Amino acid sequence: MRLDNPWFVMALIGVIGWFHVKLLADFLNLRRLSDSVPESLNDVVSEEDHLKAKDYHIDHARLDVLSEAAGLAALVGFWWVGGFQWLALQVQGLGWGSISSGLLILGSLVVASSLLNLPFEWYSTFKIEAAYGLNRTTPGTFVADRVKGLVMACALGGPLVAGILWVLANVQAAAFWAWALTSLFGLLMTWIAPRFLMPIFMKFTPMEPGELRDAILALARKQNFPVQEIYVVDGSRRSTKANAFFTGIGNTRRIALFDTLLATHSTDEIIAVLAHEIGHAKLGHVPWMITAGLLQSAAMFACLHFALSDVRFYEAFGVQGTLPALGLALFSIVWKPWSVVLDILHGMLSRKHEFQADEYAKVAIGTGEPLISALKKLSRDHLAHLTPHPFYILLHHSHPPVLQRIQALSA
Ligand SMILES: [Zn+2]
Protein backbone atom coordinates (compact mmCIF):
# COMPACT_ATOMS: atom_id res chain seq x y z
CA MET A 1 0.00 0.00 0.00
CA ARG A 2 1.22 3.47 -0.88
CA LEU A 3 -1.37 5.54 0.96
CA ASP A 4 1.01 8.49 1.37
CA ASN A 5 1.16 8.83 -2.41
CA PRO A 6 -1.64 11.14 -3.66
CA TRP A 7 -1.57 9.59 -7.16
CA PHE A 8 -2.02 6.12 -5.72
CA VAL A 9 -4.98 7.21 -3.59
CA MET A 10 -6.54 9.13 -6.48
CA ALA A 11 -6.17 6.21 -8.91
CA LEU A 12 -7.49 3.60 -6.49
CA ILE A 13 -10.46 5.67 -5.30
CA GLY A 14 -11.17 6.69 -8.90
CA VAL A 15 -11.13 3.19 -10.34
CA ILE A 16 -13.05 1.46 -7.55
CA GLY A 17 -15.35 4.42 -6.86
CA TRP A 18 -16.35 4.81 -10.51
CA PHE A 19 -17.17 1.11 -10.71
CA HIS A 20 -19.57 1.47 -7.79
CA VAL A 21 -21.09 4.72 -9.05
CA LYS A 22 -21.91 3.00 -12.34
CA LEU A 23 -23.28 0.03 -10.47
CA LEU A 24 -25.56 2.31 -8.45
CA ALA A 25 -26.73 4.07 -11.64
CA ASP A 26 -27.52 0.70 -13.28
CA PHE A 27 -29.42 -0.43 -10.21
CA LEU A 28 -31.49 2.77 -9.97
CA ASN A 29 -32.17 2.65 -13.69
CA LEU A 30 -33.39 -0.95 -13.63
CA ARG A 31 -35.73 -0.15 -10.75
CA ARG A 32 -37.40 2.46 -12.94
CA LEU A 33 -38.43 -0.14 -15.55
CA SER A 34 -42.19 -0.14 -15.18
CA ASP A 35 -44.67 -2.80 -16.20
CA SER A 36 -47.06 -0.53 -18.05
CA VAL A 37 -46.43 1.65 -21.11
CA PRO A 38 -46.47 5.41 -20.37
CA GLU A 39 -49.75 6.87 -21.65
CA SER A 40 -48.30 9.17 -24.30
CA LEU A 41 -46.54 6.25 -25.98
CA ASN A 42 -49.18 3.51 -25.87
CA ASP A 43 -50.41 4.27 -29.40
CA VAL A 44 -47.07 3.05 -30.84
CA VAL A 45 -45.42 0.92 -28.13
CA SER A 46 -47.44 -2.20 -27.28
CA GLU A 47 -47.50 -3.87 -23.88
CA GLU A 48 -45.57 -6.75 -25.46
CA ASP A 49 -42.83 -4.45 -26.87
CA HIS A 50 -42.56 -2.86 -23.47
CA LEU A 51 -42.07 -6.09 -21.53
CA LYS A 52 -39.54 -7.20 -24.13
CA ALA A 53 -37.61 -3.93 -23.64
CA LYS A 54 -37.64 -4.53 -19.89
CA ASP A 55 -35.98 -7.96 -20.21
CA TYR A 56 -33.57 -6.53 -22.77
CA HIS A 57 -32.34 -3.87 -20.33
CA ILE A 58 -31.98 -6.36 -17.50
CA ASP A 59 -29.90 -8.68 -19.72
CA HIS A 60 -27.67 -5.84 -20.91
CA ALA A 61 -27.19 -4.47 -17.39
CA ARG A 62 -26.12 -7.93 -16.16
CA LEU A 63 -23.56 -8.25 -18.92
CA ASP A 64 -22.30 -4.70 -18.31
CA VAL A 65 -21.73 -5.38 -14.63
CA LEU A 66 -19.88 -8.60 -15.45
CA SER A 67 -17.66 -6.95 -18.04
CA GLU A 68 -16.94 -3.95 -15.78
CA ALA A 69 -16.07 -6.30 -12.92
CA ALA A 70 -13.76 -8.35 -15.13
CA GLY A 71 -12.04 -5.18 -16.34
CA LEU A 72 -11.64 -3.89 -12.79
CA ALA A 73 -10.29 -7.22 -11.52
CA ALA A 74 -7.80 -7.47 -14.40
CA LEU A 75 -6.58 -3.92 -13.86
CA VAL A 76 -6.25 -4.07 -10.09
CA GLY A 77 -4.69 -7.54 -10.29
CA PHE A 78 -2.10 -6.49 -12.88
CA TRP A 79 -1.33 -3.38 -10.84
CA TRP A 80 -1.11 -5.36 -7.58
CA VAL A 81 1.42 -7.91 -8.87
CA GLY A 82 3.65 -5.20 -10.37
CA GLY A 83 2.60 -5.90 -13.95
CA PHE A 84 3.42 -2.41 -15.22
CA GLN A 85 7.02 -2.56 -14.01
CA TRP A 86 7.34 -6.08 -15.44
CA LEU A 87 6.05 -4.88 -18.83
CA ALA A 88 8.46 -1.93 -18.82
CA LEU A 89 11.42 -4.24 -18.07
CA GLN A 90 10.43 -6.74 -20.79
CA VAL A 91 10.19 -4.03 -23.43
CA GLN A 92 13.35 -2.21 -22.29
CA GLY A 93 15.17 -5.55 -22.48
CA LEU A 94 14.61 -5.60 -26.24
CA GLY A 95 16.91 -2.59 -26.60
CA TRP A 96 14.64 -0.76 -29.05
CA GLY A 97 14.53 3.03 -29.47
CA SER A 98 12.34 5.03 -27.10
CA ILE A 99 9.49 5.66 -29.57
CA SER A 100 9.25 2.11 -30.92
CA SER A 101 9.39 0.60 -27.43
CA GLY A 102 6.78 3.16 -26.33
CA LEU A 103 4.50 2.06 -29.15
CA LEU A 104 5.05 -1.57 -28.18
CA ILE A 105 4.08 -0.89 -24.54
CA LEU A 106 0.92 1.03 -25.47
CA GLY A 107 0.06 -1.40 -28.25
CA SER A 108 0.29 -4.45 -25.99
CA LEU A 109 -1.88 -2.80 -23.30
CA VAL A 110 -4.50 -1.81 -25.88
CA VAL A 111 -4.51 -5.29 -27.43
CA ALA A 112 -4.78 -6.94 -23.99
CA SER A 113 -7.75 -4.83 -22.96
CA SER A 114 -9.49 -5.38 -26.33
CA LEU A 115 -9.02 -9.14 -25.99
CA LEU A 116 -10.52 -8.97 -22.51
CA ASN A 117 -13.55 -7.12 -23.93
CA LEU A 118 -13.99 -9.37 -26.93
CA PRO A 119 -16.02 -12.18 -25.30
CA PHE A 120 -18.41 -9.62 -23.80
CA GLU A 121 -18.89 -7.89 -27.16
CA TRP A 122 -19.48 -11.27 -28.76
CA TYR A 123 -22.06 -12.21 -26.13
CA SER A 124 -23.79 -8.82 -26.42
CA THR A 125 -24.08 -9.13 -30.21
CA PHE A 126 -24.82 -12.81 -30.75
CA LYS A 127 -26.67 -13.65 -27.55
CA ILE A 128 -28.50 -10.56 -26.27
CA GLU A 129 -29.06 -8.48 -29.41
CA ALA A 130 -29.85 -11.64 -31.37
CA ALA A 131 -32.30 -12.94 -28.75
CA TYR A 132 -34.34 -9.74 -29.10
CA GLY A 133 -34.23 -9.76 -32.88
CA LEU A 134 -32.01 -6.67 -33.16
CA ASN A 135 -28.83 -8.26 -34.46
CA ARG A 136 -28.07 -8.66 -38.16
CA THR A 137 -24.27 -8.97 -37.82
CA THR A 138 -22.81 -12.27 -38.97
CA PRO A 139 -19.73 -13.74 -37.26
CA GLY A 140 -17.87 -12.92 -40.49
CA THR A 141 -18.81 -9.23 -40.29
CA PHE A 142 -18.02 -9.18 -36.57
CA VAL A 143 -14.49 -10.52 -37.15
CA ALA A 144 -13.93 -8.35 -40.25
CA ASP A 145 -14.98 -5.22 -38.29
CA ARG A 146 -12.44 -5.98 -35.54
CA VAL A 147 -9.64 -6.66 -38.01
CA LYS A 148 -10.40 -3.46 -39.95
CA GLY A 149 -10.57 -1.55 -36.66
CA LEU A 150 -7.19 -2.90 -35.58
CA VAL A 151 -5.54 -2.06 -38.90
CA MET A 152 -7.03 1.43 -38.77
CA ALA A 153 -5.92 1.98 -35.17
CA CYS A 154 -2.35 1.02 -36.14
CA ALA A 155 -2.33 3.08 -39.34
CA LEU A 156 -3.83 6.25 -37.82
CA GLY A 157 -3.36 5.98 -34.06
CA GLY A 158 0.23 4.68 -34.39
CA PRO A 159 1.68 7.80 -36.06
CA LEU A 160 -0.28 10.09 -33.68
CA VAL A 161 1.02 8.31 -30.59
CA ALA A 162 4.54 8.25 -32.05
CA GLY A 163 4.24 12.02 -32.60
CA ILE A 164 3.07 12.59 -29.03
CA LEU A 165 5.91 10.45 -27.64
CA TRP A 166 8.42 12.39 -29.73
CA VAL A 167 7.00 15.72 -28.49
CA LEU A 168 7.08 14.53 -24.87
CA ALA A 169 10.73 13.55 -25.20
CA ASN A 170 12.06 16.49 -27.22
CA VAL A 171 10.04 19.68 -26.88
CA GLN A 172 9.65 22.40 -24.23
CA ALA A 173 6.04 22.86 -22.97
CA ALA A 174 5.45 19.34 -24.31
CA ALA A 175 1.91 18.94 -22.93
CA PHE A 176 0.75 22.00 -24.85
CA TRP A 177 2.24 20.82 -28.14
CA ALA A 178 0.94 17.30 -27.59
CA TRP A 179 -2.52 18.83 -27.11
CA ALA A 180 -2.12 20.92 -30.28
CA LEU A 181 -1.04 17.84 -32.24
CA THR A 182 -3.96 15.77 -30.91
CA SER A 183 -6.45 18.57 -31.67
CA LEU A 184 -5.16 18.96 -35.20
CA PHE A 185 -5.40 15.21 -35.68
CA GLY A 186 -8.99 15.23 -34.34
CA LEU A 187 -10.05 18.02 -36.71
CA LEU A 188 -8.43 16.22 -39.62
CA MET A 189 -10.29 13.04 -38.66
CA THR A 190 -13.69 14.78 -38.77
CA TRP A 191 -12.87 15.47 -42.42
CA ILE A 192 -11.29 12.10 -43.23
CA ALA A 193 -13.66 9.78 -41.35
CA PRO A 194 -16.86 10.25 -43.40
CA ARG A 195 -14.97 10.29 -46.70
CA PHE A 196 -12.50 7.47 -46.29
CA LEU A 197 -13.08 5.56 -43.03
CA MET A 198 -16.84 5.07 -42.77
CA PRO A 199 -17.03 3.62 -46.32
CA ILE A 200 -14.62 0.88 -45.15
CA PHE A 201 -17.31 -0.33 -42.73
CA MET A 202 -20.55 0.64 -44.47
CA LYS A 203 -21.77 0.87 -48.03
CA PHE A 204 -22.99 4.33 -49.12
CA THR A 205 -25.37 4.18 -52.11
CA PRO A 206 -26.76 7.39 -53.69
CA MET A 207 -30.51 7.55 -53.06
CA GLU A 208 -32.76 6.66 -56.01
CA PRO A 209 -34.75 9.60 -57.45
CA GLY A 210 -38.33 9.65 -56.18
CA GLU A 211 -40.80 11.19 -53.77
CA LEU A 212 -38.56 10.96 -50.68
CA ARG A 213 -35.51 12.38 -52.41
CA ASP A 214 -37.57 15.29 -53.79
CA ALA A 215 -39.03 15.96 -50.34
CA ILE A 216 -35.55 15.98 -48.75
CA LEU A 217 -34.19 18.39 -51.37
CA ALA A 218 -37.26 20.64 -50.96
CA LEU A 219 -36.71 20.72 -47.17
CA ALA A 220 -33.01 21.52 -47.62
CA ARG A 221 -33.83 24.32 -50.08
CA LYS A 222 -36.47 25.78 -47.79
CA GLN A 223 -34.01 25.76 -44.86
CA ASN A 224 -31.28 27.21 -47.07
CA PHE A 225 -29.10 24.22 -46.34
CA PRO A 226 -26.77 23.13 -49.14
CA VAL A 227 -26.87 19.38 -49.77
CA GLN A 228 -24.35 17.79 -52.05
CA GLU A 229 -25.54 14.20 -52.06
CA ILE A 230 -28.04 11.96 -50.29
CA TYR A 231 -26.88 8.44 -49.47
CA VAL A 232 -28.52 5.31 -48.17
CA VAL A 233 -26.30 3.34 -45.77
CA ASP A 234 -26.60 -0.41 -45.32
CA GLY A 235 -27.07 -0.29 -41.53
CA SER A 236 -29.26 -3.40 -41.85
CA ARG A 237 -26.14 -5.48 -42.36
CA ARG A 238 -25.36 -5.07 -38.64
CA SER A 239 -28.48 -4.17 -36.72
CA THR A 240 -32.17 -3.40 -37.10
CA LYS A 241 -31.60 -0.11 -35.25
CA ALA A 242 -32.21 3.01 -37.37
CA ASN A 243 -30.23 6.22 -37.69
CA ALA A 244 -29.60 9.29 -39.85
CA PHE A 245 -26.63 11.61 -39.94
CA PHE A 246 -24.88 14.35 -41.83
CA THR A 247 -21.30 14.45 -42.80
CA GLY A 248 -19.14 17.29 -43.98
CA ILE A 249 -19.10 20.96 -43.16
CA GLY A 250 -19.52 24.08 -45.28
CA ASN A 251 -20.76 23.44 -48.79
CA THR A 252 -20.09 19.75 -49.07
CA ARG A 253 -22.76 18.29 -46.86
CA ARG A 254 -23.88 14.78 -47.48
CA ILE A 255 -26.93 13.26 -45.86
CA ALA A 256 -26.72 9.61 -44.91
CA LEU A 257 -29.86 7.68 -44.00
CA PHE A 258 -29.80 4.14 -42.69
CA ASP A 259 -31.83 1.74 -44.82
CA THR A 260 -33.43 0.62 -41.55
CA LEU A 261 -34.84 4.14 -41.04
CA LEU A 262 -36.30 4.15 -44.55
CA ALA A 263 -37.89 0.76 -44.00
CA THR A 264 -39.88 1.72 -40.89
CA HIS A 265 -40.65 5.43 -41.21
CA SER A 266 -42.99 7.48 -43.41
CA THR A 267 -41.72 10.30 -45.64
CA ASP A 268 -43.08 12.91 -43.19
CA GLU A 269 -41.27 11.26 -40.29
CA ILE A 270 -37.97 11.02 -42.19
CA ILE A 271 -38.27 14.68 -43.19
CA ALA A 272 -38.84 15.56 -39.52
CA VAL A 273 -35.74 13.60 -38.45
CA LEU A 274 -33.70 15.40 -41.11
CA ALA A 275 -35.11 18.79 -40.07
CA HIS A 276 -33.83 17.97 -36.56
CA GLU A 277 -30.38 17.20 -38.01
CA ILE A 278 -30.43 20.42 -40.08
CA GLY A 279 -31.29 22.18 -36.81
CA HIS A 280 -28.04 20.93 -35.26
CA ALA A 281 -26.09 22.37 -38.20
CA LYS A 282 -27.99 25.66 -38.40
CA LEU A 283 -27.80 26.33 -34.67
CA GLY A 284 -24.02 25.92 -34.68
CA HIS A 285 -24.00 22.84 -32.45
CA VAL A 286 -21.01 21.27 -34.21
CA PRO A 287 -18.54 24.11 -33.42
CA TRP A 288 -19.86 24.12 -29.84
CA MET A 289 -19.19 20.44 -29.44
CA ILE A 290 -15.77 20.71 -31.09
CA THR A 291 -14.85 23.56 -28.71
CA ALA A 292 -16.08 21.56 -25.72
CA GLY A 293 -13.95 18.62 -26.90
CA LEU A 294 -10.86 20.82 -27.29
CA LEU A 295 -11.31 22.24 -23.78
CA GLN A 296 -11.77 18.76 -22.37
CA SER A 297 -8.57 17.54 -23.96
CA ALA A 298 -6.75 20.71 -22.85
CA ALA A 299 -7.72 19.89 -19.26
CA MET A 300 -6.49 16.34 -19.78
CA PHE A 301 -3.09 17.37 -21.16
CA ALA A 302 -2.66 19.94 -18.37
CA CYS A 303 -3.17 17.18 -15.79
CA LEU A 304 -0.94 14.85 -17.82
CA HIS A 305 1.82 17.45 -17.55
CA PHE A 306 1.70 17.30 -13.74
CA ALA A 307 1.53 13.51 -13.70
CA LEU A 308 4.48 12.87 -16.04
CA SER A 309 6.74 15.34 -14.25
CA ASP A 310 6.13 13.73 -10.86
CA VAL A 311 8.11 10.61 -10.05
CA ARG A 312 5.52 9.66 -7.39
CA PHE A 313 3.01 9.21 -10.21
CA TYR A 314 5.03 6.28 -11.58
CA GLU A 315 5.69 4.96 -8.08
CA ALA A 316 1.94 4.81 -7.50
CA PHE A 317 1.84 2.03 -10.10
CA GLY A 318 4.99 0.33 -8.90
CA VAL A 319 7.11 1.65 -11.77
CA GLN A 320 10.69 2.78 -11.24
CA GLY A 321 12.00 5.64 -13.35
CA THR A 322 9.95 7.66 -15.80
CA LEU A 323 8.83 6.20 -19.08
CA PRO A 324 6.51 8.57 -21.02
CA ALA A 325 4.72 5.82 -22.99
CA LEU A 326 3.87 3.87 -19.86
CA GLY A 327 3.02 7.21 -18.24
CA LEU A 328 0.37 7.79 -20.91
CA ALA A 329 -1.25 4.43 -20.22
CA LEU A 330 -1.13 4.89 -16.45
CA PHE A 331 -2.49 8.40 -16.76
CA SER A 332 -5.53 7.13 -18.64
CA ILE A 333 -6.30 4.92 -15.61
CA VAL A 334 -6.34 7.94 -13.28
CA TRP A 335 -8.02 10.28 -15.77
CA LYS A 336 -10.93 8.11 -16.86
CA PRO A 337 -12.94 8.09 -13.61
CA TRP A 338 -12.23 11.70 -12.62
CA SER A 339 -12.94 13.14 -16.06
CA VAL A 340 -16.53 11.93 -15.63
CA VAL A 341 -17.22 15.39 -14.23
CA LEU A 342 -16.35 16.86 -17.64
CA ASP A 343 -18.31 14.13 -19.43
CA ILE A 344 -21.36 15.08 -17.38
CA LEU A 345 -21.07 18.72 -18.49
CA HIS A 346 -20.61 17.51 -22.07
CA GLY A 347 -23.77 15.40 -21.80
CA MET A 348 -25.76 18.33 -20.38
CA LEU A 349 -24.73 20.50 -23.32
CA SER A 350 -25.58 17.71 -25.76
CA ARG A 351 -29.07 17.17 -24.26
CA LYS A 352 -29.72 20.91 -24.42
CA HIS A 353 -28.77 20.84 -28.11
CA GLU A 354 -31.22 17.98 -28.71
CA PHE A 355 -34.12 20.01 -27.31
CA GLN A 356 -33.07 22.98 -29.46
CA ALA A 357 -32.84 20.84 -32.62
CA ASP A 358 -36.28 19.36 -31.86
CA GLU A 359 -37.67 22.88 -31.53
CA TYR A 360 -35.99 23.88 -34.80
CA ALA A 361 -37.59 20.93 -36.59
CA LYS A 362 -41.00 21.79 -35.15
CA VAL A 363 -40.78 25.38 -36.41
CA ALA A 364 -39.33 24.33 -39.79
CA ILE A 365 -42.14 21.85 -40.47
CA GLY A 366 -44.88 23.80 -38.72
CA THR A 367 -45.82 20.94 -36.40
CA GLY A 368 -44.11 18.63 -33.93
CA GLU A 369 -46.32 15.66 -34.82
CA PRO A 370 -44.16 13.80 -37.38
CA LEU A 371 -41.07 14.08 -35.17
CA ILE A 372 -43.06 12.82 -32.19
CA SER A 373 -44.22 9.77 -34.11
CA ALA A 374 -40.69 9.16 -35.43
CA LEU A 375 -39.31 9.33 -31.86
CA LYS A 376 -41.95 6.87 -30.66
CA LYS A 377 -41.10 4.41 -33.42
CA LEU A 378 -37.36 4.76 -32.76
CA SER A 379 -37.87 4.10 -29.03
CA ARG A 380 -39.98 1.06 -29.81
CA ASP A 381 -37.56 -0.35 -32.39
CA HIS A 382 -34.46 0.29 -30.24
CA LEU A 383 -36.17 -1.21 -27.16
CA ALA A 384 -35.39 2.05 -25.36
CA HIS A 385 -35.80 2.47 -21.61
CA LEU A 386 -38.78 4.85 -21.60
CA THR A 387 -38.37 6.13 -18.04
CA PRO A 388 -34.62 6.18 -17.25
CA HIS A 389 -33.46 7.34 -13.82
CA PRO A 390 -32.18 10.97 -13.69
CA PHE A 391 -28.85 9.79 -12.22
CA TYR A 392 -28.38 7.32 -15.10
CA ILE A 393 -29.25 10.08 -17.59
CA LEU A 394 -26.69 12.35 -15.95
CA LEU A 395 -23.93 9.75 -16.37
CA HIS A 396 -24.75 8.16 -19.69
CA HIS A 397 -27.28 9.94 -21.89
CA SER A 398 -26.36 12.22 -24.78
CA HIS A 399 -30.06 12.51 -25.64
CA PRO A 400 -32.97 13.42 -23.33
CA PRO A 401 -35.43 10.59 -22.62
CA VAL A 402 -38.16 10.26 -25.22
CA LEU A 403 -40.99 11.31 -22.87
CA GLN A 404 -39.31 14.65 -22.14
CA ARG A 405 -38.76 15.27 -25.85
CA ILE A 406 -42.38 14.46 -26.67
CA GLN A 407 -43.53 16.72 -23.86
CA ALA A 408 -41.38 19.62 -25.13
CA LEU A 409 -42.55 19.06 -28.71
CA SER A 410 -46.22 19.00 -27.68
CA ALA A 411 -45.98 22.19 -25.64
ZN1 LIG B 1 -29.95 15.30 -32.44
mmCIF file of C-alpha atoms in Angstrom, residues 122 126 135 137-145:
data_model
loop_
_atom_site.group_PDB
_atom_site.id
_atom_site.type_symbol
_atom_site.label_atom_id
_atom_site.label_comp_id
_atom_site.label_asym_id
_atom_site.label_seq_id
_atom_site.Cartn_x
_atom_site.Cartn_y
_atom_site.Cartn_z
ATOM 1 C CA TRP A 122 -19.481 -11.267 -28.757
ATOM 2 C CA PHE A 126 -24.815 -12.806 -30.749
ATOM 3 C CA ASN A 135 -28.825 -8.264 -34.460
ATOM 4 C CA THR A 137 -24.272 -8.972 -37.816
ATOM 5 C CA THR A 138 -22.810 -12.275 -38.975
ATOM 6 C CA PRO A 139 -19.732 -13.743 -37.259
ATOM 7 C CA GLY A 140 -17.868 -12.921 -40.488
ATOM 8 C CA THR A 141 -18.811 -9.232 -40.293
ATOM 9 C CA PHE A 142 -18.018 -9.182 -36.566
ATOM 10 C CA VAL A 143 -14.491 -10.515 -37.149
ATOM 11 C CA ALA A 144 -13.927 -8.354 -40.247
ATOM 12 C CA ASP A 145 -14.977 -5.218 -38.286
#
